Short mmCIF file of C-alpha atoms and ligand atoms in Angstrom, two decimals:
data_model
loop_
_atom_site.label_atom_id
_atom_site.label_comp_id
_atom_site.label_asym_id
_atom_site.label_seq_id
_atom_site.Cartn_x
_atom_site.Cartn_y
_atom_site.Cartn_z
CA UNK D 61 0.00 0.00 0.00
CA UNK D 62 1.31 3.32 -0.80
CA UNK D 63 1.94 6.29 1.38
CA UNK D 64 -0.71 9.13 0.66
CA UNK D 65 -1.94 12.74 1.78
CA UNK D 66 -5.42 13.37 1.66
CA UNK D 67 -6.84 17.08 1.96
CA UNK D 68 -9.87 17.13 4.72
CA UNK D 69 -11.72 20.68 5.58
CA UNK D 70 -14.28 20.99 8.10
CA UNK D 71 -16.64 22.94 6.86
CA UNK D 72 -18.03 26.07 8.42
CA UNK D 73 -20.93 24.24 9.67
CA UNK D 74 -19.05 22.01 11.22
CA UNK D 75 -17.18 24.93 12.84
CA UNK D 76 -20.43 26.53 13.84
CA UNK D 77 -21.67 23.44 15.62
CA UNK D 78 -18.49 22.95 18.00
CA UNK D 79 -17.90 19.74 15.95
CA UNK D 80 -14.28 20.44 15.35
CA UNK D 81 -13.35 17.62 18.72
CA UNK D 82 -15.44 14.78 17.70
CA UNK D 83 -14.85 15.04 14.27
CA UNK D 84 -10.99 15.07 14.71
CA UNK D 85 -11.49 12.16 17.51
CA UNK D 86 -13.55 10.14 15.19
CA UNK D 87 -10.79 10.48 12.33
CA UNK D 88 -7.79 9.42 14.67
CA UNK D 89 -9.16 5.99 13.96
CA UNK D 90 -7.25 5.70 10.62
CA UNK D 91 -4.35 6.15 12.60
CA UNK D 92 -2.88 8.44 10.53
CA UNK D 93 -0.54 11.89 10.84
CA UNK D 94 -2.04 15.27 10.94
CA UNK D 95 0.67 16.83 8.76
CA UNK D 96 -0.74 20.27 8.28
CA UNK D 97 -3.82 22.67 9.70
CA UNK D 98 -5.02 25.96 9.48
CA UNK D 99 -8.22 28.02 10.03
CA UNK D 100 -8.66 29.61 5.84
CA UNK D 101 -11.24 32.29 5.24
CA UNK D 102 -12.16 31.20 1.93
CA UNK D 103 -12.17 33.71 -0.74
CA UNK D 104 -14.74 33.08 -3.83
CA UNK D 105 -11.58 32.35 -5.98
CA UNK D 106 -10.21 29.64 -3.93
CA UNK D 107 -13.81 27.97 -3.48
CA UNK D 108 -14.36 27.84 -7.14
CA UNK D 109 -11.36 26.43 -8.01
CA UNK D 110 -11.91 24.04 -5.43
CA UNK D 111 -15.26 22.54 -6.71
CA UNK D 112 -14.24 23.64 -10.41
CA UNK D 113 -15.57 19.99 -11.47
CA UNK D 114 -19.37 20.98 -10.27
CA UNK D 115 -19.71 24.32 -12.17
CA UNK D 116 -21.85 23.46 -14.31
CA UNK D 117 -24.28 21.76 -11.34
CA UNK D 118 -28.00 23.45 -10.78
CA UNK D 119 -26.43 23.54 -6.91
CA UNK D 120 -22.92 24.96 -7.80
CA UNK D 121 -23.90 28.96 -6.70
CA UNK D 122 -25.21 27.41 -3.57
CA UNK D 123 -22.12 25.17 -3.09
CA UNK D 124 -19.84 28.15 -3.25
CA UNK D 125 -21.52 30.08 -0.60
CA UNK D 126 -21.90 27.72 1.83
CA UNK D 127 -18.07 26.68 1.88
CA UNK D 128 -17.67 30.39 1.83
CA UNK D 129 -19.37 30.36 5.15
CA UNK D 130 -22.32 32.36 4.09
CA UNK D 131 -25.09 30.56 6.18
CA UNK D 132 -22.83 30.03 9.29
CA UNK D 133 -19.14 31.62 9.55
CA UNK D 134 -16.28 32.57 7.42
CA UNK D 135 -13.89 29.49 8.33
CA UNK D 136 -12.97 26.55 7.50
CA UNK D 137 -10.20 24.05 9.11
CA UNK D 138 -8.27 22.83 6.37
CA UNK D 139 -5.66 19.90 7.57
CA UNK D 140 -3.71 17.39 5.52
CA UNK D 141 -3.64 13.62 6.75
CA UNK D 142 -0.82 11.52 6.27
CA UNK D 143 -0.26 7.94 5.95
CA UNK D 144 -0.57 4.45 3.98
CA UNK D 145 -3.69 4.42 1.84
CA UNK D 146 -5.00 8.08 3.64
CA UNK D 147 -7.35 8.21 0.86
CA UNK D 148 -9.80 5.27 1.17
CA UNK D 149 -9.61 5.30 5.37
CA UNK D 150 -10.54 8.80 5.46
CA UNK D 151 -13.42 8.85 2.97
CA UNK D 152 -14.71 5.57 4.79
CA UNK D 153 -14.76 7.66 8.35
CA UNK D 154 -16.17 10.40 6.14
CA UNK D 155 -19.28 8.65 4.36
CA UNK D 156 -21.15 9.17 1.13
CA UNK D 157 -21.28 12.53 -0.33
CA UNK D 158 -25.64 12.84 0.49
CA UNK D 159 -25.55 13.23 4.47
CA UNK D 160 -29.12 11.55 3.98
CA UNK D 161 -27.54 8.74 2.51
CA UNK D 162 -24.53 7.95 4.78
CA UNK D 163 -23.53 5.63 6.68
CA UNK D 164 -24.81 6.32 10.33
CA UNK D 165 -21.60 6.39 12.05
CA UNK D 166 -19.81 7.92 9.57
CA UNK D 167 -18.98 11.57 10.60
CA UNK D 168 -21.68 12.93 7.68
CA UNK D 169 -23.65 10.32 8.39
CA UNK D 170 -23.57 11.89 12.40
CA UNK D 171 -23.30 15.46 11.71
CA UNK D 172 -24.81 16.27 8.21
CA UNK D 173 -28.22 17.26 7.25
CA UNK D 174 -29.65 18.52 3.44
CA UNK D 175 -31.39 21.70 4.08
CA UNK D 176 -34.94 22.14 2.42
CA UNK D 177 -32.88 24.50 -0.25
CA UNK D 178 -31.26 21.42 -1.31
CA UNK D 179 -27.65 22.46 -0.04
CA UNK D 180 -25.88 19.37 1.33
CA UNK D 181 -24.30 20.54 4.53
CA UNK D 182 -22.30 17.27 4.75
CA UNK D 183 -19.51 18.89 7.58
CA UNK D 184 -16.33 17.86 5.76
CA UNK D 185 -14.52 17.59 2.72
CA UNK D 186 -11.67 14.87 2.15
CA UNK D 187 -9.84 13.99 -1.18
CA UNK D 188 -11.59 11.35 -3.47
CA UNK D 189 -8.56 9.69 -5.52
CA UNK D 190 -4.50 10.52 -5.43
CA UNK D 191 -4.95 12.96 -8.45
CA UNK D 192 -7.20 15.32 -6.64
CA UNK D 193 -5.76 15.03 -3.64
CA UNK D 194 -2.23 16.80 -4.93
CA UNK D 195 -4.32 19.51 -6.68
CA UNK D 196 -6.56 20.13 -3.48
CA UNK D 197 -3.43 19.85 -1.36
CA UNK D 198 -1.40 22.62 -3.60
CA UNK D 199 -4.01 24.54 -3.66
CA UNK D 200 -5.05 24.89 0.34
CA UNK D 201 -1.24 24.31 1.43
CA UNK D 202 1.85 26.19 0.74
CA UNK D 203 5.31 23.06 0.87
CA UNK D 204 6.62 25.07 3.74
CA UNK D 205 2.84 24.66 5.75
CA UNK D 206 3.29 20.99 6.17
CA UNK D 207 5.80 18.25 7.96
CA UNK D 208 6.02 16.20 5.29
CA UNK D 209 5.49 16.73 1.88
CA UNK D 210 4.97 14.01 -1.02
CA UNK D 211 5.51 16.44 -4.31
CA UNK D 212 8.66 17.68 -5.60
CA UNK D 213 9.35 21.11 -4.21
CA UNK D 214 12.00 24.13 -5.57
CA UNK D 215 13.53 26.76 -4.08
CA UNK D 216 12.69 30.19 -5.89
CA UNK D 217 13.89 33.46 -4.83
CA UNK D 218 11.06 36.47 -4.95
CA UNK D 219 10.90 39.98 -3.16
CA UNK D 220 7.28 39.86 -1.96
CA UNK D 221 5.13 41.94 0.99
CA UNK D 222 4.90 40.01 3.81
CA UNK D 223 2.98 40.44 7.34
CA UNK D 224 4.89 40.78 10.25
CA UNK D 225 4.38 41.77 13.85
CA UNK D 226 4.62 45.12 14.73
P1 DAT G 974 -17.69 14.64 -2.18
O1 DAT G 974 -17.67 15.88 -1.32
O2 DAT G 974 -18.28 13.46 -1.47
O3 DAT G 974 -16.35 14.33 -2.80
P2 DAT G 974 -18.55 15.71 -4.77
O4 DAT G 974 -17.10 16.00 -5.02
O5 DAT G 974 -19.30 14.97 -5.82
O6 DAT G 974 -18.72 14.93 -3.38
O7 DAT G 974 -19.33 17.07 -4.52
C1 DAT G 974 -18.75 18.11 -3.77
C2 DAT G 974 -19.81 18.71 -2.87
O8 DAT G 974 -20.90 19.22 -3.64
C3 DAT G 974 -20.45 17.73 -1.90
O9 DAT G 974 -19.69 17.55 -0.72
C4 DAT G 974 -21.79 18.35 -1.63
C5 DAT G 974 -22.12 19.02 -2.96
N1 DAT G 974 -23.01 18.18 -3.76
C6 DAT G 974 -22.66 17.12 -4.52
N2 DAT G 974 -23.73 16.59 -5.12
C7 DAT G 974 -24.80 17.32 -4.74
C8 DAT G 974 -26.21 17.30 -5.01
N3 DAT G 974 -26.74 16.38 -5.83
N4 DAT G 974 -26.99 18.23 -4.42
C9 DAT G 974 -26.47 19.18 -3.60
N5 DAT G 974 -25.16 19.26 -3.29
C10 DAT G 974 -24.33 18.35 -3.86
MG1 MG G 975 -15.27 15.39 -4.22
#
């Protein structure tokens, strides 16, 4: 089995409902290695390049605001998980993409709920298949954000603006 990073958010929902604990408990059952996390206030750029596959969906606009955080709060936790065959034991924890549909136990399963608008508040994202799971990950991360990293990195020298403490 191959070593593998798979990109999980928790959505703002799941933010909004304290859920952050049990949903992080729940997923140290794949025994895996956090290997990045931050709290992202997600811009509309970032969120439609995230779900760029869905843009032509009847639910897409709807989709984009709610992982915007515009029925509960502007975050998201975005973490990277780390480990042999990350993939398939996080999406298993996860569940199916309908809440209504899930597994019980499964954190959406738990925690999600469709909303008579149709929106599936389903409380996390995680990576479907190795492919996506690089593009989410270089998306959401910068190399220097995580432990470990599995794609080749370079060293580029650029004069930007940059934050710092007063
Ligand atoms: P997943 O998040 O399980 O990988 P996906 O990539 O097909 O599922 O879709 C991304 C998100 O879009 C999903 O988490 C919830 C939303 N979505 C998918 N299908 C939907 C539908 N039929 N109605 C409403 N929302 C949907
Ligand atoms: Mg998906």
């Amino acid at each position: 089995m191959a070593v593998e990073q798979s990109l999980i958010l928790i959505k703002p929902d799941g933010l909004v409902k304290s859920l952050t604990g049990n949903i992080i408990s729940k997923m140290s059952e794949t025994e895996l290695k956090i290997v990045g996390a931050k709290i992202v206030q997600v811009t509309k750029e970032l969120a439609e390049e995230h779900y760029h596959h869905l843009r032509e969906e009847k639910f897409f606009d709807e989709l984009i605001k709610y992982i915007m955080g515009e029925y509960h709060t502007k975050r998201v936790l975005a973490m990277v998980y780390h480990g042999e065959n990350a993939i398939k034991l996080v999406r298993k924890i996860v569940g199916v993409t309908d809440p209504e549909r899930a597994e019980p136990i499964s954190i959406r399963g738990k925690y999600g709920r469709v909303t008579r608008a149709g929106v599936f508040e389903n409380v996390v994202h995680a990576s479907e298949n190795t492919k996506e799971a690089e593009r989410e990950i270089k998306l959401w991360f910068r190399p220097d954000e995580l432990v470990y990293t599995l794609y080749p990195t370079e060293i580029k020298n650029v004069k930007i603006d940059k934050v710092f403490w007063k």
